[in-house]
Short mmCIF file of C-alpha atoms in Angstrom, two decimals:
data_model
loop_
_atom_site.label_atom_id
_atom_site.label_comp_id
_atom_site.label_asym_id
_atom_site.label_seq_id
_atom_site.Cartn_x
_atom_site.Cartn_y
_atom_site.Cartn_z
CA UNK A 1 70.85 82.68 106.22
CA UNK A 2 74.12 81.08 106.31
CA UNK A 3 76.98 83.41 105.07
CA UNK A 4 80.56 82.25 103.75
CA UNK A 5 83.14 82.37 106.54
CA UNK A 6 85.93 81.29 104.35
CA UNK A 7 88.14 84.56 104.77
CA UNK A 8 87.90 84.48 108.84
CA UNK A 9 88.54 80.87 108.93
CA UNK A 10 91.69 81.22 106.77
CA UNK A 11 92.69 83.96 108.76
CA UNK A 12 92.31 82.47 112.22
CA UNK A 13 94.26 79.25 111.10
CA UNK A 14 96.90 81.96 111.18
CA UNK A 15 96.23 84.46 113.89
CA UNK A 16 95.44 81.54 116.13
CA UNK A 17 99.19 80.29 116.65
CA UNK A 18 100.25 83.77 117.47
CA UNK A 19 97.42 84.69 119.77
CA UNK A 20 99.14 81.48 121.44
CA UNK A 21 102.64 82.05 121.36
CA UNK A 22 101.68 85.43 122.57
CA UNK A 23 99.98 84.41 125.92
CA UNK A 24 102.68 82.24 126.84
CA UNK A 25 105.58 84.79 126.30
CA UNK A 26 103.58 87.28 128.31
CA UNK A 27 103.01 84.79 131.21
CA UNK A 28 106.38 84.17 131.32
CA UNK A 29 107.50 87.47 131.15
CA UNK A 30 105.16 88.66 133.91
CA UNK A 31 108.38 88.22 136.51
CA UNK A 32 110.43 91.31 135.45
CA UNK A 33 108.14 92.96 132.56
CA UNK A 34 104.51 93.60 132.52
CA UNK A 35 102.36 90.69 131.87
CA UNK A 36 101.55 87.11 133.99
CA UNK A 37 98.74 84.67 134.89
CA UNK A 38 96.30 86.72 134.52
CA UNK A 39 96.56 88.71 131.47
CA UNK A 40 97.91 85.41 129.94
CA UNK A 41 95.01 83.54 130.63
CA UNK A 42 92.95 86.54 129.13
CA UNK A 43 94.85 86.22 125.85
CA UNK A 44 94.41 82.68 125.66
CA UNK A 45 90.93 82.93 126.48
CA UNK A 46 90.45 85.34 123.49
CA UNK A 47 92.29 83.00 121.63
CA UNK A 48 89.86 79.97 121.92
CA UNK A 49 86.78 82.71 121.99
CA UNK A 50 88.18 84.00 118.37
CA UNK A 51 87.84 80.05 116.75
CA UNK A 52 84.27 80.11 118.70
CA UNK A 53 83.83 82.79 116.48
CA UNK A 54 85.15 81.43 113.49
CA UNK A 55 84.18 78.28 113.64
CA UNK A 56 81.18 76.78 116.24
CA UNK A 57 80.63 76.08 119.72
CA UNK A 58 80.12 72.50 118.72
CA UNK A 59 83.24 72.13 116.68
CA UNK A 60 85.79 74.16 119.20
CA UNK A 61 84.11 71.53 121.70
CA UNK A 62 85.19 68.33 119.73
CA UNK A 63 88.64 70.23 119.14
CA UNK A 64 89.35 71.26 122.91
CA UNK A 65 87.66 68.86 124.66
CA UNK A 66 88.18 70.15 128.05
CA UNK A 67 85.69 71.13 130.64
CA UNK A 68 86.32 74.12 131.81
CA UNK A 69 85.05 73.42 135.54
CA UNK A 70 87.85 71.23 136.45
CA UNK A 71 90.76 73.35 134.96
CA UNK A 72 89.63 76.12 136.90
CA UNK A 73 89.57 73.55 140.31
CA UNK A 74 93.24 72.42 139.05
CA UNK A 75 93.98 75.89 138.81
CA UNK A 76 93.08 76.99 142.07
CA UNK A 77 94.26 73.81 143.80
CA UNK A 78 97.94 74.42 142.30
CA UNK A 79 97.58 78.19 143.50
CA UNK A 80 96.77 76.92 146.93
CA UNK A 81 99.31 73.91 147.03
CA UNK A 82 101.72 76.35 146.32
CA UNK A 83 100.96 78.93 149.01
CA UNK A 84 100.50 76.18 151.46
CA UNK A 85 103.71 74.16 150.62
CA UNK A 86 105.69 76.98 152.42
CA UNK A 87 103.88 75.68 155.80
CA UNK A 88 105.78 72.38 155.43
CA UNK A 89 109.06 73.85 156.26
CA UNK A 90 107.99 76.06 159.10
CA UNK A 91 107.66 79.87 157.06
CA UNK A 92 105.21 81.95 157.03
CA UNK A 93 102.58 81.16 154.83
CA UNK A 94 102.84 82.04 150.95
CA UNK A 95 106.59 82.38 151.67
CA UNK A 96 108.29 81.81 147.88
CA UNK A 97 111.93 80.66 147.45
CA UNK A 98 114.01 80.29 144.43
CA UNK A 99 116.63 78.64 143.24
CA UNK A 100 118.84 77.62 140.00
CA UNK A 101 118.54 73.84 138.40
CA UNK A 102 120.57 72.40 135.52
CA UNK A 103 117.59 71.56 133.74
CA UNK A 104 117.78 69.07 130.48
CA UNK A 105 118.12 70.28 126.97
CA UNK A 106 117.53 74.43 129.30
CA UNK A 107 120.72 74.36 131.25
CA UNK A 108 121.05 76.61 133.93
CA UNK A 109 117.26 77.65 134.59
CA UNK A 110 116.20 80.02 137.71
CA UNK A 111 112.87 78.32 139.01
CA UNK A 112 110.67 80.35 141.48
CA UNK A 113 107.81 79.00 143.21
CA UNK A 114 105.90 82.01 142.41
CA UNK A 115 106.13 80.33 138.45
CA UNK A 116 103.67 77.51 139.82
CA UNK A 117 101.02 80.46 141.69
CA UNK A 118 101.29 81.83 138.62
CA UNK A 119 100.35 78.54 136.44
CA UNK A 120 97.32 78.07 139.00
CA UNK A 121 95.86 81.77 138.08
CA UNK A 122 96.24 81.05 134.35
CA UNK A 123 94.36 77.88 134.80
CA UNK A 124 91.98 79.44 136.76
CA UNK A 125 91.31 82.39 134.81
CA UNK A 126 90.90 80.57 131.30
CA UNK A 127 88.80 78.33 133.14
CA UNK A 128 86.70 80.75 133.82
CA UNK A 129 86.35 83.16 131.29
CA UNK A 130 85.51 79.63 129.34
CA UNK A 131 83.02 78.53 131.42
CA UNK A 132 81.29 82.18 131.12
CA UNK A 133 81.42 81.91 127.47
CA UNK A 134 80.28 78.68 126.86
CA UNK A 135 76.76 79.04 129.34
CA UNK A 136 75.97 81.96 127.55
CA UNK A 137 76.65 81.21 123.83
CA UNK A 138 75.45 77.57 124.58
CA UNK A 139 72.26 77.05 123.52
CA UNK A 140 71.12 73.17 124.61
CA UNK B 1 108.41 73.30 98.16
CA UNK B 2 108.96 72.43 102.23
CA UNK B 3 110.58 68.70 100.91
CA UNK B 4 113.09 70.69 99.07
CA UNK B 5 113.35 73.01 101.91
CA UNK B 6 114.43 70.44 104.31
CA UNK B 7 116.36 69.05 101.75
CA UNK B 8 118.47 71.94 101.93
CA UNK B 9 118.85 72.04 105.75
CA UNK B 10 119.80 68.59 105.28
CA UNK B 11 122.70 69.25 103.03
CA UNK B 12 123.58 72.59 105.21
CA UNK B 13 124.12 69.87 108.15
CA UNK B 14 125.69 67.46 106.47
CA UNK B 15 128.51 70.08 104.84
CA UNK B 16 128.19 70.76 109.19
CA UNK B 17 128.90 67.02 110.26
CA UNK B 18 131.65 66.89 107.24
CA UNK B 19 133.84 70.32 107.88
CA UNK B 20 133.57 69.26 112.03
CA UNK B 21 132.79 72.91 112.99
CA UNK B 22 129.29 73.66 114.30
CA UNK B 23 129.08 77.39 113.90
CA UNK B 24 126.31 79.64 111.94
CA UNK B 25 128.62 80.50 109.03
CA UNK B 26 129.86 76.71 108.11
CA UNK B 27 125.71 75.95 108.22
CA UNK B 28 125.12 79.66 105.78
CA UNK B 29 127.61 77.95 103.68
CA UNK B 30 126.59 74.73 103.66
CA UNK B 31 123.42 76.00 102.84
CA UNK B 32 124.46 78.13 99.85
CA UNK B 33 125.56 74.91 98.79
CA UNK B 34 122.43 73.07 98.94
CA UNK B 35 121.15 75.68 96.59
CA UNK B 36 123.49 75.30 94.13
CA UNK B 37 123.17 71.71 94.00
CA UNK B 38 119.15 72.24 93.79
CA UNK B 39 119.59 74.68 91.53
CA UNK B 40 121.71 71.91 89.34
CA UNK B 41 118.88 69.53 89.97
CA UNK B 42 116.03 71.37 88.98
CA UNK B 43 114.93 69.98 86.30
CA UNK B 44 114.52 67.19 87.88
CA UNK B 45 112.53 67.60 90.87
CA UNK B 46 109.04 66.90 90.62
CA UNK B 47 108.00 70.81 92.07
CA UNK B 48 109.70 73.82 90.99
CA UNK B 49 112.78 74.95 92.30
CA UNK B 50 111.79 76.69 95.42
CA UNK B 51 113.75 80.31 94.92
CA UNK B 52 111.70 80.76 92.23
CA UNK B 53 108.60 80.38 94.28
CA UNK B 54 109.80 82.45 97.00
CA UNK B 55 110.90 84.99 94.39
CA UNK B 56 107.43 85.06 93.16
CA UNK B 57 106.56 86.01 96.41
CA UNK B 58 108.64 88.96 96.64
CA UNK B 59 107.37 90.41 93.40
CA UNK B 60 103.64 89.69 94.97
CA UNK B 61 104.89 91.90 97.89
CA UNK B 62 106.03 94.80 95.50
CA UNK B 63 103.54 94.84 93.47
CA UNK B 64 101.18 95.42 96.34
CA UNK B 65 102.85 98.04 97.70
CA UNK B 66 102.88 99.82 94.28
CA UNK B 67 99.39 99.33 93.84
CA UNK B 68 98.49 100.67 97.39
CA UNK B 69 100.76 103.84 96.71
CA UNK B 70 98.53 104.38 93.24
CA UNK B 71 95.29 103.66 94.47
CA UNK B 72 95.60 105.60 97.63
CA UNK B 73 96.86 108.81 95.22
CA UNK B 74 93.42 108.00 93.10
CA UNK B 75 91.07 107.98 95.94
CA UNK B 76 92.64 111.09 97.24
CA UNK B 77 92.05 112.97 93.66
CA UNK B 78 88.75 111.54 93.91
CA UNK B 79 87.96 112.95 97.49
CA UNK B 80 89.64 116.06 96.65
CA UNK B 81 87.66 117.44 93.94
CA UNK B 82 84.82 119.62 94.96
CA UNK B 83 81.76 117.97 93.25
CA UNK B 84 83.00 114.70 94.22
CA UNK B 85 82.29 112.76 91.36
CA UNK B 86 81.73 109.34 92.59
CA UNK B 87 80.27 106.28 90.52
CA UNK B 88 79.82 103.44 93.72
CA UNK B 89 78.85 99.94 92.46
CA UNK B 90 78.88 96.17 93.27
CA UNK B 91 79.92 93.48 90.64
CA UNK B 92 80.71 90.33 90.89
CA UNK B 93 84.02 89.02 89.86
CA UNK B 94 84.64 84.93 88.75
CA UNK B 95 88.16 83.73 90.05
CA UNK B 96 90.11 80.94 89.00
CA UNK B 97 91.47 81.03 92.55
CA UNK B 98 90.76 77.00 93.90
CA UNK B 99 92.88 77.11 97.55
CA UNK B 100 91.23 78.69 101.05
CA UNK B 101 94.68 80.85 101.47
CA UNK B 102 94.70 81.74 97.59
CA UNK B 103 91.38 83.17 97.87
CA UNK B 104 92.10 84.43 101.67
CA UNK B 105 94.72 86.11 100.27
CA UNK B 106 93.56 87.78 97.13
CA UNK B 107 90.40 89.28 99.15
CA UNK B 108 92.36 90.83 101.29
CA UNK B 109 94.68 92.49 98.46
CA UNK B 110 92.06 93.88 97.05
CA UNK B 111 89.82 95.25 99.92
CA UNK B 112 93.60 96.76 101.13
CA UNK B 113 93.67 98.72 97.79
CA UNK B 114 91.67 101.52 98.11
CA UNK B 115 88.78 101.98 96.27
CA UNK B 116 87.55 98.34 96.06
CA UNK B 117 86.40 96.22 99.23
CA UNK B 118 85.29 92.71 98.87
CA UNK B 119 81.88 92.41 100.04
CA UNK B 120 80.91 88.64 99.91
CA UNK B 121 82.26 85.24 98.68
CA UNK B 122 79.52 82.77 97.04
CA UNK B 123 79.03 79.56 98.32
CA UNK B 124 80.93 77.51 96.25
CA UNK B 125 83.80 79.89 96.02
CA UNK B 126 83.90 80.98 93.18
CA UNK B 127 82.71 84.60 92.89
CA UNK B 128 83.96 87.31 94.69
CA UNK B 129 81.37 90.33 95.38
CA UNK B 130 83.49 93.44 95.14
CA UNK B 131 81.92 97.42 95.67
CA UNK B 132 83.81 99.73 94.15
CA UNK B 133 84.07 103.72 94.29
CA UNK B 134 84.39 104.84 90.85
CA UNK B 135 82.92 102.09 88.39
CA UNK B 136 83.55 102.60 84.93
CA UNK B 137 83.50 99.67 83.25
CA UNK B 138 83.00 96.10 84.36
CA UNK B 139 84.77 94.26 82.12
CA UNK B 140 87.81 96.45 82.72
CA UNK B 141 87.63 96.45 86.32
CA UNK B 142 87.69 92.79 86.23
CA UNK B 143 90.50 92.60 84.05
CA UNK B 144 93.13 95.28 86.03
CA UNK B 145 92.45 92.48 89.16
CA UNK B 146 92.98 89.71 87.00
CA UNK B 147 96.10 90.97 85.21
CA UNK B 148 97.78 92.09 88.94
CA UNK B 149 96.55 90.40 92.17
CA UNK B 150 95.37 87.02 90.39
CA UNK B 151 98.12 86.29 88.05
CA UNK B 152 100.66 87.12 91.09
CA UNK B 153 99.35 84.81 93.09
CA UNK B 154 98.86 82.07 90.46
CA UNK B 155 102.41 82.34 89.93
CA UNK B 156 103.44 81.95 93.71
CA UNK B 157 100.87 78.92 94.00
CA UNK B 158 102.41 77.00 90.95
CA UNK B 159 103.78 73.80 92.04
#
C-alpha cells in the first residue's frame, strides 16, 4: 500500500531550511541565552529525521552522504583537542580564554574557545542520534 | 517573477552607484524607481509584471482569513444546536491544480477551513479526497472551492 506523500514532501522542502537556520542560531546563542551544542545538535538531528520521514532512508542517504560514526569521532576529538590545548601553555586543564579578532567580511568578532567544545558536542550529538536512527529504521 | 525581481535590485543599486550615497533610503528610492520603469515596461516582459502577482497574493491571504472567520461561525451554529444535525461525507474533488506547492497549498486551505479536511490525494494528482461535516450537495460543494481557494491560487500561479 503505497500512499501519496505529496503534501509532507512539499511541506518539508519548506520547514526543512528553518529547522536549519534554527539549530544554528540556537547553538550560537547558547553563550548568553538558553540553547548550545547540545540542543542544537538535537534540532538538527530532527531536522534530517523529519526528510527520513518524508522522504526514505535510501534517498536521505544519497543526499547526506555522511557516516555518522566518524562525525561523532570528529566531534569528540575537537571536544578533547580543545580541553587539552589549554595544557600546552601550562593552565589547568579545560582552562578557556577569549579574545577579539578583526575577522574578514565580520569585523570585530569575540572568539572563545569554549565556541570550538561546543562545535565538538554538536558533532557528536548529531552523530549520534544519527547513528541510533539509522540501525534501527535500517532494514539491510 | 525572481528575474524581474533582481532586476529591480539591480536598478535600486545602480540609482546607489549613480547618486554616490550608500544609505537605505537612496536604495528605497532607487527601488521605487525600478518599479516605475517595470511598470512602463510591462507589456513587454515575457512574465507578468510582478506587483500584480504579489498582489494576487495578498488577496489569497484575505480571502482566507474571511473564509476561516465564516466557516468557523458555521461549524459553531452547527455544534451549537441541540440535535446536532450533522450530514458527514467524503467526495472526491478533480483539480486543475498541476504544481507540488499549488496543490500543497490548496490542501492545506481547505483542511484549515473548518468543516472540510482533505483526506487523500490520488496518485496521479489529480483528485483531492475531501470529508466534509455538513454535505449537501456535491456539485455545489465542489463549486464554492473552485470559485475561492482554486481560482485564487490560479491567479497567483499565472506567469
Amino acid at each position: 500500500m503505497k500512499t501519496n506523500d505529496l503534501i509532507i514532501q512539499t511541506t518539508t522542502k519548506v520547514v526543512f531550511f528553518i529547522i536549519f537556520l534554527f539549530s544554528i542560531h540556537i547553538f550560537f546563542a547558547g553563550h548568553y541565552t538558553p540553547g548550545g551544542g547540545f540542543v542544537g545538535g538535537l534540532v538538527m538531528s530532527s531536522a534530517i529525521v523529519l526528510l527520513m520521514l518524508a522522504f526514505d532512508l535510501k534517498t536521505v542517504r544519497d543526499m547526506l552522504p555522511f557516516n555518522y560514526t566518524v562525525i561523532t569521532a570528529i566531534g569528540l576529538l575537537i571536544s578533547l583537542l580543545t580541553a587539552a590545548g589549554s595544557i600546552y601553555f601550562n593552565v589547568p586543564f579545560f582552562t578557556h580564554v577569549y579574545d577579539y579578532f578583526n575577522l574578514p567580511l565580520l569585523g570585530e568578532t569575540s572568539i572563545h574557545t569554549a565556541m570550538f567544545f561546543d562545535t565538538g558536542v554538536y558533532l557528536v550529538v548529531v552523530g549520534v542520534t544519527m547513528n541510533i536512527i539509522q540501525m534501527i529504521g535500517g532494514d539491510e | 517573477m525572481a528575474f524581474q525581481i533582481l532586476l529591480n535590485v539591480l536598478i535600486a543599486f545602480t540609482w546607489m552607484f549613480l547618486s554616490v550615497s550608500f544609505k537605505p533610503t537612496t536604495f528605497i528610492v532607487g527601488y521605487i524607481l525600478g518599479l516605475l520603469m517595470l511598470f512602463m515596461l510591462r507589456k513587454s516582459l515575457s512574465t507578468r509584471f510582478y506587483m500584480d502577482r504579489l498582489w494576487a497574493v495578498i488577496k489569497l491571504g484575505t480571502l482566507f482569513i474571511k473564509e476561516l472567520v465564516l466557516s468557523n461561525i458555521s461549524v459553531l451554529k452547527l455544534i451549537l444546536k441541540p440535535t446536532m444535525p450533522i450530514r458527514p461525507a467524503i467526495f472526491a474533488m478533480p483539480t486543475v491544480l498541476e504544481q507540488d506547492w499549488e496543490i500543497t497549498l490548496l490542501s492545506s486551505l481547505i483542511t484549515l477551513t473548518p468543516g472540510t479536511i482533505v483526506i487523500d490525494i490520488s496518485d496521479d494528482n489529480k483528485t483531492l479526497y475531501i470529508h466534509s461535516i455538513d454535505f449537501e450537495d456535491i456539485d455545489e460543494a465542489i463549486e464554492s472551492i473552485r470559485n475561492t481557494f482554486e481560482k485564487a491560487i490560479l491567479e497567483v500561479s499565472r506567469s
